[in-house]
Amino acid sequence: MKITRGQFIKGGLAASATGLFSLGSLRSRLNAAEPPTYPGKMIGASHQLGHLLRQSNLSRASDELRARVVVVGGGIAGLGAARRLMRAGIEDILVLDLEEEPGGNARSGVNETSAYPWGAHYVPLLTEEARAVRRLFEDLGIITGKDARGLPIYDEYMLGFEPKERLFRFGRWQEGLVPAIGTTPEDEAQYRRFFSLMNELKTQCGSDGRRLFAIPVDESSTDPHWRALDMLSMEQWMGREGFTSDLLRWYVNYACRDDYGTVFSETSAWAGIHYFASRNGQAANAESDDVVTWPQGNGWLVARMAEPLGPRLRTRCLAMRVAVADGGVIVDVWDANESVARMIRAEAAILATPRFISARLLPNAIERMDPSSFSYAPWAVANITLDAMPEGKGAPLSWDNVAFDSPTLGYVVATSQELGMKPLSTVLTAYWPLSHKTPSEARQDALGRSLDEWQRIFADDLLNIHPELSGHIRSIDVCVWGHAMIRPVPGFIWGEARQRAREPLGRLAFAHSDLGGISLFEEAYTHGVRAAEHVLTQLSVNYDSEL
Amino acid sequence: MAPLLLVSVFVIATCGLIYELIAGTLASYLLGDSVTQFSTIIGCYLFAMGIGSWLSRYVNKNLLGVFVEVEILIGLIGGSSAALLFVLFEHIYSFHFLLYFVVTVIGVLVGLEIPLLLRILESRFEFKDLVSKVFSLDYVGALFASVLFPLVLIPYLGLVRTSFSFGMGNVLVAFWMLLMMRERIPGYRWHLGTAAIVLALLSAGFVYSERIMSFAEASTYPGKVILSESTPYQRIVITEQSGDVRLFLNANLQFSSVDEYRYHEALVHPALSAHPSPRNVLIIGGGDGLALREVLKYPSVAKVTMVDLDPEMTRLFSTNALLTALNGQSLLSKKLTIINKDAFTWLKEQRDNAGGGIYDIILIDVPDPSNFSIGKLYTVTFYKLLRSVTDEDSIVVVQSTSPLVARKSFWCVTNTLKAAGFETAAYHAFVPSFGEWGFTIATNKPYASPKSYPSGLKYLNVETADDMFHFAPDMAWVETKIQRLDDQALIHYFDEEWSKYLIY
Ligand SMILES: Cc1cc2nc3c(=O)[nH]c(=O)nc-3n(C[C@H](O)[C@H](O)[C@H](O)COP(=O)(O)OP(=O)(O)OC[C@H]3O[C@@H](n4cnc5c(N)ncnc54)[C@H](O)[C@@H]3O)c2cc1C
């Protein structure tokens, strides 16, 4: 064994790994006796306002508005739809969102330390198939041009900076998220087999010439052989293929929880493989596994998309009922700004809301809407403001920091995209898919917890790996997403319910990421554009499809 | 009871040898010249043991009590010896004296152990039996220690923790004795109390060893530390040895006063002398004022902007007499504006808000690309930003690590500057305290080397400069990736190349 100067003086390998005598565990134990309470606030989908939806007695509309098109929901799908309409010259539109700020799951916050995401925080390099999104990225200057080979050039300030990922295991950080320490030759062999299979699948096309696993999902090959994978769970598939390595299974389970909020035993194998085999984005100036990101995550995109809407975007406006009438759509709205009920008559409408909400808005079409086929994973997210930077032994602080033994997914660092060398304070966004119980049980638990309890849970989780941060937590804000992500359970992606859900009801079209079966920016945006183009067709407006 | 005492023999023998090894290792580490250090330490230690053995004759009563006390003392002094020596290294005038003093004290105490034990056990064994048992265990313990030390203790625990943990070993022997033979030891409670206190101290030392070590500059620096300060950004340490003043940032050498003129002349003059009339100069980093000292040799220079992140750096180098003597009080120049901000953020703000202005000369004198934070200042994105504040005549110079040790890293800087749209000219100079060192000039038109240099330079003239632009085959250009914010290839090259060369 070669001993470096650092080890020689400090020791460090075993002694620190045991953590038994470490300063840290001692400190966090001392702290456990007297749990600190932190400043902070609870954020969340506006439950009170949302619950109005369940009440059947509507107050009478006090006035009536008209618009050519109404978009319900100001998430990515809704904003995308509105954008598509505006580009086709339909400017007489209204976009309604029940929250104070638009963005839905891609909302963000800001404090004196940094901007930070509340949910979606990045988009991978775009696949060939994500044509509509590519156009958006070009308009917003995320893609600035093409090189001689025709590859898109991304704005280098928006590409995720290195170091990107690290994993905490055995008391120290390693680079990357695939466990690399303490692996057996068998683990290594399975890693190689797994990742080379995934790489092959990335480029492989079906008999229809489409890639097997595409983003958006509906661009994928229709070959039944591959679609049949949707009937298995990812765990079953791994068993079938002889992927038995515990470390590999940990990693795949982590990936399913990360992207779908669902453990791998409940995720469809098609979706599980999709995570690894779909992202083949190319760029002139980035590697294929790069991402675009901002301190506020996809909140950056939300702001850019919402800005041109101006007063057409109405926040704190809850859609209560939607009815398809002759030659148009009527939307009943509760405007919480003025506490008045309004009726909006429009020539067409887009419901850019998750299916379980769309179903409530259309009580007469409940069978058609089939909400019970759509299952959603609850998540808890905390934004933790620090007046010191997390460190740790081994690999340096990265954008995404995951602890092997934690039930959470670790944390993302908002200041990672800062140009400065050494931020002295930061905001960490800690993500926790509540996938340990059934969604409804976990949702009940989650909504029942107080801010104080959440803060303690998140603080303990953080201090466990970063004892040095005790005393440096300035505040912890928490958000509970009751229905954060659609769950691609076996049979859902290529099942009938999802296919049917896309179909419009005359002049009423549907747009939401859940229609894609997986919660991704590209799905949300593309479904928004698709719904908008359906409306354009209905209104007999000429357009060149962006899809 | 007798077997228990024999076990103690084994433990104390192991501990005894460990202290000797710790002192030897530590001395050769701190003072260099390991053969001399090891043999003098061993000699001194063995001699001190002799003194201890001799002194044992003066112990006439309460053998057990004295033995227990000796164990506690060895535990305390031996156990904390490594930490003590490391921490005091920089603060004490004669380290040698301290070192040999500590070694002698431990040696004397260890020397007392075996004779006392022999006498304690005298009545329980036949003499020949006793001698053979005690000494064979003593030697087995020594073997055990000498194998354990390099293979397990140093790699896994490190010197400081090893020393604390064996100190605890001695104290535990004392405890054991006390508990087993409480009736026969007068003042048993008092002994027990001291043993407990010492044990607590040693455990605390063990737990806090990292903290303790962070106070011990000695672990990293040669020479005497004359100033050390932690700022929010870095650890600044200045050492002095026989007139050689050295600056370390985060333990990396930045300059040695003996040969820094070579580095700074090479950094500054090939650029400034090649410019028709350098007026507006930007220095990024360089808070030590040494590059600035060279810049101010050009009367045409009317304005210098220095962007250095750390206000403490520029404050130290404009106020401390030892340091201002080195930089000729350059930081007090009226032409200078100091901006204590992050260079990347500052430059981007300048460009976005005010168009940034144009600099005739830009000197980039920042630490080597050894981590992802500093690596940002070597990216193509940063260089493009620089390019936006240059004109046709502007000349940029980048200190670019060693082309010999880190050939790929060095050329990665050239290749990245090219990718940002610059023309480049790479050169190198020999700076003894650094080795073969490299620089890269970046311009918007081909660089033409100067016909003359300011008079009075110690290193640079037209002939030396000519040589600087030639690269021997072992440092010649290589193809590399480009250093980007999202893929810091340079950091990986640097890490790989320097780790082969140096053991940090
Ligand atoms: C914690 C978390 C992390 C994520 N991370 C990523 C990521 O990194 N990358 C990624 O691509 N995706 C991520 N996602 C997925 C993310 O959900 C999608 O990318 C996308 O933002 C979904 O947009 P959407 O428009 O389909 O749905 P939503 O965001 O759900 O939008 C629906 C909107 O409708 C509004 N609304 C609902 N009911 C009504 C009503 N009755 N009246 C008026 N308005 C109503 C809501 O307020 C909301 O704004 C993440 C999701 C979560 C929860």
mmCIF file of C-alpha atoms in Angstrom, chain A residues 120-425:
data_model
loop_
_atom_site.group_PDB
_atom_site.id
_atom_site.type_symbol
_atom_site.label_atom_id
_atom_site.label_comp_id
_atom_site.label_asym_id
_atom_site.label_seq_id
_atom_site.Cartn_x
_atom_site.Cartn_y
_atom_site.Cartn_z
ATOM 1 C CA ALA A 120 -37.934 19.810 -11.546
ATOM 2 C CA HIS A 121 -34.345 20.965 -11.753
ATOM 3 C CA TYR A 122 -32.820 19.928 -15.050
ATOM 4 C CA VAL A 123 -33.395 18.748 -18.602
ATOM 5 C CA PRO A 124 -30.974 16.306 -20.230
ATOM 6 C CA LEU A 125 -29.494 17.079 -23.658
ATOM 7 C CA LEU A 126 -32.397 16.754 -26.046
ATOM 8 C CA THR A 127 -32.995 13.578 -27.969
ATOM 9 C CA GLU A 128 -33.513 13.645 -31.730
ATOM 10 C CA GLU A 129 -37.199 13.017 -31.202
ATOM 11 C CA ALA A 130 -37.845 15.959 -28.885
ATOM 12 C CA ARG A 131 -38.414 18.279 -31.833
ATOM 13 C CA ALA A 132 -40.856 20.688 -30.226
ATOM 14 C CA VAL A 133 -38.613 21.134 -27.197
ATOM 15 C CA ARG A 134 -35.631 21.745 -29.442
ATOM 16 C CA ARG A 135 -37.425 24.626 -31.044
ATOM 17 C CA LEU A 136 -38.179 26.049 -27.609
ATOM 18 C CA PHE A 137 -34.546 25.711 -26.599
ATOM 19 C CA GLU A 138 -33.440 27.525 -29.731
ATOM 20 C CA ASP A 139 -35.885 30.358 -29.090
ATOM 21 C CA LEU A 140 -34.760 30.724 -25.496
ATOM 22 C CA GLY A 141 -31.080 30.717 -26.438
ATOM 23 C CA ILE A 142 -30.323 27.472 -24.634
ATOM 24 C CA ILE A 143 -29.241 26.122 -28.000
ATOM 25 C CA THR A 144 -27.288 28.876 -29.691
ATOM 26 C CA GLY A 145 -26.519 27.333 -33.060
ATOM 27 C CA LYS A 146 -25.161 24.323 -34.865
ATOM 28 C CA ASP A 147 -21.625 23.222 -35.573
ATOM 29 C CA ALA A 148 -20.311 21.963 -38.921
ATOM 30 C CA ARG A 149 -21.643 18.474 -38.220
ATOM 31 C CA GLY A 150 -25.081 19.862 -37.503
ATOM 32 C CA LEU A 151 -24.824 19.195 -33.768
ATOM 33 C CA PRO A 152 -26.533 21.742 -31.540
ATOM 34 C CA ILE A 153 -24.320 24.101 -29.584
ATOM 35 C CA TYR A 154 -25.612 24.627 -26.059
ATOM 36 C CA ASP A 155 -25.057 27.785 -24.022
ATOM 37 C CA GLU A 156 -22.089 26.757 -21.933
ATOM 38 C CA TYR A 157 -23.268 28.698 -18.894
ATOM 39 C CA MET A 158 -26.343 26.469 -18.745
ATOM 40 C CA LEU A 159 -24.674 23.090 -19.154
ATOM 41 C CA GLY A 160 -24.300 21.393 -15.797
ATOM 42 C CA PHE A 161 -20.879 22.227 -14.378
ATOM 43 C CA GLU A 162 -18.452 19.605 -13.207
ATOM 44 C CA PRO A 163 -18.297 17.956 -10.691
ATOM 45 C CA LYS A 164 -21.763 16.564 -11.244
ATOM 46 C CA GLU A 165 -22.408 13.570 -9.025
ATOM 47 C CA ARG A 166 -21.009 11.901 -5.990
ATOM 48 C CA LEU A 167 -22.123 9.079 -3.732
ATOM 49 C CA PHE A 168 -21.609 8.781 0.022
ATOM 50 C CA ARG A 169 -20.825 5.285 1.169
ATOM 51 C CA PHE A 170 -18.573 3.811 3.860
ATOM 52 C CA GLY A 171 -18.056 7.267 5.324
ATOM 53 C CA ARG A 172 -16.631 8.880 2.236
ATOM 54 C CA TRP A 173 -17.665 10.353 -1.084
ATOM 55 C CA GLN A 174 -16.911 8.716 -4.391
ATOM 56 C CA GLU A 175 -17.251 10.249 -7.829
ATOM 57 C CA GLY A 176 -20.367 9.222 -9.761
ATOM 58 C CA LEU A 177 -23.458 7.447 -8.466
ATOM 59 C CA VAL A 178 -22.707 3.862 -9.432
ATOM 60 C CA PRO A 179 -21.211 2.305 -6.289
ATOM 61 C CA ALA A 180 -17.521 1.868 -7.040
ATOM 62 C CA ILE A 181 -15.954 0.948 -3.715
ATOM 63 C CA GLY A 182 -16.088 -2.559 -2.310
ATOM 64 C CA THR A 183 -17.420 -4.098 -5.506
ATOM 65 C CA THR A 184 -16.746 -7.747 -6.251
ATOM 66 C CA PRO A 185 -15.583 -8.907 -9.695
ATOM 67 C CA GLU A 186 -19.126 -10.228 -10.115
ATOM 68 C CA ASP A 187 -20.587 -6.751 -9.454
ATOM 69 C CA GLU A 188 -18.188 -5.288 -11.972
ATOM 70 C CA ALA A 189 -19.063 -7.887 -14.571
ATOM 71 C CA GLN A 190 -22.767 -7.200 -14.107
ATOM 72 C CA TYR A 191 -22.208 -3.432 -14.322
ATOM 73 C CA ARG A 192 -20.416 -3.929 -17.623
ATOM 74 C CA ARG A 193 -23.087 -6.214 -18.986
ATOM 75 C CA PHE A 194 -25.893 -3.928 -17.854
ATOM 76 C CA PHE A 195 -24.444 -0.679 -19.131
ATOM 77 C CA SER A 196 -23.304 -2.096 -22.439
ATOM 78 C CA LEU A 197 -26.788 -3.523 -22.964
ATOM 79 C CA MET A 198 -28.281 -0.107 -22.200
ATOM 80 C CA ASN A 199 -25.866 1.581 -24.574
ATOM 81 C CA GLU A 200 -26.830 -0.818 -27.322
ATOM 82 C CA LEU A 201 -30.514 -0.201 -26.700
ATOM 83 C CA LYS A 202 -29.921 3.541 -26.929
ATOM 84 C CA THR A 203 -29.265 3.389 -30.636
ATOM 85 C CA GLN A 204 -31.339 0.341 -31.507
ATOM 86 C CA CYS A 205 -34.409 0.844 -33.694
ATOM 87 C CA GLY A 206 -37.483 -1.332 -34.104
ATOM 88 C CA SER A 207 -38.893 -2.623 -37.373
ATOM 89 C CA ASP A 208 -40.746 0.691 -37.788
ATOM 90 C CA GLY A 209 -37.426 2.578 -37.797
ATOM 91 C CA ARG A 210 -38.123 4.254 -34.469
ATOM 92 C CA ARG A 211 -35.811 4.035 -31.505
ATOM 93 C CA LEU A 212 -36.856 1.417 -28.973
ATOM 94 C CA PHE A 213 -36.877 3.909 -26.120
ATOM 95 C CA ALA A 214 -37.510 7.488 -27.126
ATOM 96 C CA ILE A 215 -38.280 10.795 -25.463
ATOM 97 C CA PRO A 216 -41.137 11.652 -25.858
ATOM 98 C CA VAL A 217 -42.330 8.165 -25.006
ATOM 99 C CA ASP A 218 -44.863 8.068 -27.837
ATOM 100 C CA GLU A 219 -42.061 8.371 -30.380
ATOM 101 C CA SER A 220 -40.798 4.933 -29.342
ATOM 102 C CA SER A 221 -40.970 1.878 -31.574
ATOM 103 C CA THR A 222 -44.286 0.030 -31.581
ATOM 104 C CA ASP A 223 -42.626 -3.397 -31.788
ATOM 105 C CA PRO A 224 -44.652 -5.641 -29.490
ATOM 106 C CA HIS A 225 -41.579 -7.528 -28.395
ATOM 107 C CA TRP A 226 -40.211 -4.501 -26.593
ATOM 108 C CA ARG A 227 -43.520 -3.119 -25.468
ATOM 109 C CA ALA A 228 -44.162 -6.422 -23.716
ATOM 110 C CA LEU A 229 -41.535 -5.338 -21.195
ATOM 111 C CA ASP A 230 -44.164 -2.974 -19.858
ATOM 112 C CA MET A 231 -45.939 -5.957 -18.318
ATOM 113 C CA LEU A 232 -43.005 -6.862 -16.071
ATOM 114 C CA SER A 233 -41.615 -4.929 -13.153
ATOM 115 C CA MET A 234 -38.053 -3.685 -13.434
ATOM 116 C CA GLU A 235 -37.123 -5.946 -10.560
ATOM 117 C CA GLN A 236 -38.593 -8.977 -12.319
ATOM 118 C CA TRP A 237 -36.783 -8.099 -15.505
ATOM 119 C CA MET A 238 -33.472 -7.802 -13.678
ATOM 120 C CA GLY A 239 -34.046 -11.183 -12.106
ATOM 121 C CA ARG A 240 -34.891 -12.682 -15.468
ATOM 122 C CA GLU A 241 -31.747 -11.259 -17.045
ATOM 123 C CA GLY A 242 -29.541 -12.471 -14.213
ATOM 124 C CA PHE A 243 -28.776 -9.021 -12.816
ATOM 125 C CA THR A 244 -28.411 -10.141 -9.238
ATOM 126 C CA SER A 245 -25.711 -7.804 -7.976
ATOM 127 C CA ASP A 246 -27.017 -5.962 -4.919
ATOM 128 C CA LEU A 247 -25.100 -2.853 -5.842
ATOM 129 C CA LEU A 248 -26.445 -2.791 -9.377
ATOM 130 C CA ARG A 249 -29.950 -3.361 -8.035
ATOM 131 C CA TRP A 250 -29.459 -0.522 -5.567
ATOM 132 C CA TYR A 251 -28.475 1.749 -8.419
ATOM 133 C CA VAL A 252 -31.399 0.775 -10.651
ATOM 134 C CA ASN A 253 -33.825 1.156 -7.762
ATOM 135 C CA TYR A 254 -32.302 4.554 -7.042
ATOM 136 C CA ALA A 255 -32.838 5.525 -10.691
ATOM 137 C CA CYS A 256 -36.505 4.498 -10.624
ATOM 138 C CA ARG A 257 -37.095 6.407 -7.413
ATOM 139 C CA ASP A 258 -35.257 9.404 -8.834
ATOM 140 C CA ASP A 259 -37.182 9.679 -12.069
ATOM 141 C CA TYR A 260 -40.513 8.112 -11.175
ATOM 142 C CA GLY A 261 -40.743 8.339 -7.394
ATOM 143 C CA THR A 262 -41.412 4.599 -7.504
ATOM 144 C CA VAL A 263 -39.360 1.635 -6.306
ATOM 145 C CA PHE A 264 -38.108 -0.687 -9.022
ATOM 146 C CA SER A 265 -40.361 -3.530 -7.930
ATOM 147 C CA GLU A 266 -43.349 -1.324 -8.799
ATOM 148 C CA THR A 267 -41.911 0.312 -11.902
ATOM 149 C CA SER A 268 -42.548 -1.176 -15.303
ATOM 150 C CA ALA A 269 -39.450 -2.722 -16.842
ATOM 151 C CA TRP A 270 -40.088 -0.713 -19.990
ATOM 152 C CA ALA A 271 -39.950 2.506 -17.962
ATOM 153 C CA GLY A 272 -36.979 1.294 -15.935
ATOM 154 C CA ILE A 273 -34.986 0.561 -19.062
ATOM 155 C CA HIS A 274 -36.204 3.789 -20.628
ATOM 156 C CA TYR A 275 -34.341 5.713 -17.916
ATOM 157 C CA PHE A 276 -31.039 4.285 -19.148
ATOM 158 C CA ALA A 277 -31.698 3.685 -22.830
ATOM 159 C CA SER A 278 -33.542 6.794 -24.004
ATOM 160 C CA ARG A 279 -31.156 9.683 -23.411
ATOM 161 C CA ASN A 280 -28.905 9.844 -26.412
ATOM 162 C CA GLY A 281 -28.831 13.617 -26.821
ATOM 163 C CA GLN A 282 -25.899 14.975 -28.776
ATOM 164 C CA ALA A 283 -24.214 18.345 -28.630
ATOM 165 C CA ALA A 284 -21.288 20.032 -30.290
ATOM 166 C CA ASN A 285 -19.946 21.109 -26.937
ATOM 167 C CA ALA A 286 -21.134 18.588 -24.364
ATOM 168 C CA GLU A 287 -21.146 14.892 -23.613
ATOM 169 C CA SER A 288 -24.249 12.847 -24.220
ATOM 170 C CA ASP A 289 -24.968 12.462 -20.501
ATOM 171 C CA ASP A 290 -24.869 16.196 -19.860
ATOM 172 C CA VAL A 291 -27.838 18.222 -18.709
ATOM 173 C CA VAL A 292 -28.931 21.838 -18.812
ATOM 174 C CA THR A 293 -29.674 23.354 -15.450
ATOM 175 C CA TRP A 294 -29.954 26.630 -13.578
ATOM 176 C CA PRO A 295 -29.779 27.628 -9.917
ATOM 177 C CA GLN A 296 -33.597 27.690 -9.827
ATOM 178 C CA GLY A 297 -33.827 24.493 -11.889
ATOM 179 C CA ASN A 298 -36.573 24.408 -14.479
ATOM 180 C CA GLY A 299 -38.004 27.503 -12.806
ATOM 181 C CA TRP A 300 -35.736 29.348 -15.235
ATOM 182 C CA LEU A 301 -37.730 27.879 -18.112
ATOM 183 C CA VAL A 302 -41.013 28.666 -16.400
ATOM 184 C CA ALA A 303 -40.109 32.337 -16.089
ATOM 185 C CA ARG A 304 -39.096 32.547 -19.768
ATOM 186 C CA MET A 305 -42.253 30.807 -20.900
ATOM 187 C CA ALA A 306 -44.591 32.794 -18.659
ATOM 188 C CA GLU A 307 -43.131 36.185 -19.449
ATOM 189 C CA PRO A 308 -44.656 36.703 -22.953
ATOM 190 C CA LEU A 309 -48.096 35.804 -21.615
ATOM 191 C CA GLY A 310 -48.325 38.951 -19.521
ATOM 192 C CA PRO A 311 -51.851 39.443 -18.143
ATOM 193 C CA ARG A 312 -53.127 36.421 -20.053
ATOM 194 C CA LEU A 313 -51.721 34.370 -17.215
ATOM 195 C CA ARG A 314 -54.019 34.440 -14.200
ATOM 196 C CA THR A 315 -52.702 32.914 -11.013
ATOM 197 C CA ARG A 316 -54.779 32.094 -7.933
ATOM 198 C CA CYS A 317 -57.563 31.147 -10.294
ATOM 199 C CA LEU A 318 -59.035 27.734 -9.698
ATOM 200 C CA ALA A 319 -60.949 26.016 -12.457
ATOM 201 C CA MET A 320 -63.975 24.334 -10.833
ATOM 202 C CA ARG A 321 -65.956 22.859 -13.702
ATOM 203 C CA VAL A 322 -65.508 22.470 -17.372
ATOM 204 C CA ALA A 323 -68.333 21.801 -19.756
ATOM 205 C CA VAL A 324 -68.230 21.176 -23.462
ATOM 206 C CA ALA A 325 -71.044 23.114 -25.027
ATOM 207 C CA ASP A 326 -72.163 23.609 -28.577
ATOM 208 C CA GLY A 327 -69.336 25.144 -30.509
ATOM 209 C CA GLY A 328 -67.320 25.895 -27.410
ATOM 210 C CA VAL A 329 -66.261 25.229 -23.839
ATOM 211 C CA ILE A 330 -67.385 26.798 -20.591
ATOM 212 C CA VAL A 331 -65.041 26.974 -17.632
ATOM 213 C CA ASP A 332 -66.227 27.893 -14.150
ATOM 214 C CA VAL A 333 -63.513 29.578 -12.191
ATOM 215 C CA TRP A 334 -62.990 30.660 -8.616
ATOM 216 C CA ASP A 335 -60.800 33.749 -8.630
ATOM 217 C CA ALA A 336 -59.170 33.870 -5.213
ATOM 218 C CA ASN A 337 -57.646 37.280 -5.886
ATOM 219 C CA GLU A 338 -61.036 38.907 -5.716
ATOM 220 C CA SER A 339 -62.968 36.032 -4.171
ATOM 221 C CA VAL A 340 -65.409 35.894 -7.039
ATOM 222 C CA ALA A 341 -66.741 33.119 -9.192
ATOM 223 C CA ARG A 342 -66.481 33.657 -12.915
ATOM 224 C CA MET A 343 -67.618 31.892 -15.997
ATOM 225 C CA ILE A 344 -65.375 31.850 -19.014
ATOM 226 C CA ARG A 345 -66.777 31.109 -22.422
ATOM 227 C CA ALA A 346 -64.206 30.037 -24.952
ATOM 228 C CA GLU A 347 -64.116 28.547 -28.398
ATOM 229 C CA ALA A 348 -61.794 25.830 -27.153
ATOM 230 C CA ALA A 349 -59.949 24.801 -24.021
ATOM 231 C CA ILE A 350 -56.947 22.788 -22.931
ATOM 232 C CA LEU A 351 -56.839 20.981 -19.622
ATOM 233 C CA ALA A 352 -53.160 21.024 -18.699
ATOM 234 C CA THR A 353 -53.871 19.483 -15.305
ATOM 235 C CA PRO A 354 -53.082 16.019 -13.995
ATOM 236 C CA ARG A 355 -55.680 13.393 -14.820
ATOM 237 C CA PHE A 356 -57.119 13.125 -11.320
ATOM 238 C CA ILE A 357 -57.928 16.821 -11.455
ATOM 239 C CA SER A 358 -59.161 16.837 -15.023
ATOM 240 C CA ALA A 359 -61.589 14.087 -14.012
ATOM 241 C CA ARG A 360 -63.002 16.221 -11.215
ATOM 242 C CA LEU A 361 -63.422 19.142 -13.560
ATOM 243 C CA LEU A 362 -65.506 16.967 -15.850
ATOM 244 C CA PRO A 363 -67.832 15.141 -13.450
ATOM 245 C CA ASN A 364 -70.101 14.049 -16.258
ATOM 246 C CA ALA A 365 -67.345 12.317 -18.141
ATOM 247 C CA ILE A 366 -65.897 10.500 -15.161
ATOM 248 C CA GLU A 367 -65.981 7.079 -16.822
ATOM 249 C CA ARG A 368 -64.325 8.357 -19.896
ATOM 250 C CA MET A 369 -61.706 10.107 -17.755
ATOM 251 C CA ASP A 370 -60.895 6.890 -15.870
ATOM 252 C CA PRO A 371 -58.806 8.594 -13.139
ATOM 253 C CA SER A 372 -58.287 5.388 -11.173
ATOM 254 C CA SER A 373 -55.870 4.113 -13.811
ATOM 255 C CA PHE A 374 -53.521 6.984 -13.007
ATOM 256 C CA SER A 375 -51.417 6.579 -9.903
ATOM 257 C CA TYR A 376 -49.207 9.344 -8.515
ATOM 258 C CA ALA A 377 -46.190 9.280 -6.261
ATOM 259 C CA PRO A 378 -45.978 11.741 -3.379
ATOM 260 C CA TRP A 379 -42.699 13.543 -2.739
ATOM 261 C CA ALA A 380 -41.263 15.767 -0.054
ATOM 262 C CA VAL A 381 -38.708 18.391 -0.977
ATOM 263 C CA ALA A 382 -36.748 20.612 1.399
ATOM 264 C CA ASN A 383 -34.714 23.666 0.628
ATOM 265 C CA ILE A 384 -32.020 24.014 3.230
ATOM 266 C CA THR A 385 -30.141 27.291 3.438
ATOM 267 C CA LEU A 386 -26.626 27.034 4.830
ATOM 268 C CA ASP A 387 -24.005 29.554 5.824
ATOM 269 C CA ALA A 388 -21.202 27.069 5.113
ATOM 270 C CA MET A 389 -20.461 24.696 2.288
ATOM 271 C CA PRO A 390 -20.858 20.947 2.788
ATOM 272 C CA GLU A 391 -17.567 19.146 2.342
ATOM 273 C CA GLY A 392 -16.737 15.582 3.298
ATOM 274 C CA LYS A 393 -13.936 13.147 2.645
ATOM 275 C CA GLY A 394 -13.237 12.016 -0.869
ATOM 276 C CA ALA A 395 -14.842 13.419 -3.997
ATOM 277 C CA PRO A 396 -15.572 17.158 -3.845
ATOM 278 C CA LEU A 397 -19.007 18.753 -3.440
ATOM 279 C CA SER A 398 -20.977 18.109 -6.606
ATOM 280 C CA TRP A 399 -24.227 19.221 -8.146
ATOM 281 C CA ASP A 400 -26.027 16.032 -7.135
ATOM 282 C CA ASN A 401 -24.999 14.386 -3.870
ATOM 283 C CA VAL A 402 -26.501 11.059 -2.897
ATOM 284 C CA ALA A 403 -26.068 8.990 0.257
ATOM 285 C CA PHE A 404 -26.218 5.236 -0.201
ATOM 286 C CA ASP A 405 -27.916 4.526 3.098
ATOM 287 C CA SER A 406 -30.411 7.349 3.128
ATOM 288 C CA PRO A 407 -34.090 6.961 2.240
ATOM 289 C CA THR A 408 -33.888 10.353 0.521
ATOM 290 C CA LEU A 409 -32.203 10.938 -2.813
ATOM 291 C CA GLY A 410 -29.655 13.265 -1.258
ATOM 292 C CA TYR A 411 -29.419 16.872 -2.296
ATOM 293 C CA VAL A 412 -28.765 19.128 -5.235
ATOM 294 C CA VAL A 413 -26.646 22.255 -4.723
ATOM 295 C CA ALA A 414 -28.215 25.452 -6.044
ATOM 296 C CA THR A 415 -24.913 27.306 -6.279
ATOM 297 C CA SER A 416 -23.303 24.673 -8.519
ATOM 298 C CA GLN A 417 -23.889 26.809 -11.575
ATOM 299 C CA GLU A 418 -22.192 29.788 -9.999
ATOM 300 C CA LEU A 419 -19.130 31.069 -11.801
ATOM 301 C CA GLY A 420 -17.397 32.161 -8.649
ATOM 302 C CA MET A 421 -14.786 29.877 -7.184
ATOM 303 C CA LYS A 422 -16.002 29.635 -3.661
ATOM 304 C CA PRO A 423 -19.516 30.408 -2.608
ATOM 305 C CA LEU A 424 -19.526 30.794 1.171
ATOM 306 C CA SER A 425 -23.182 29.957 1.585
#
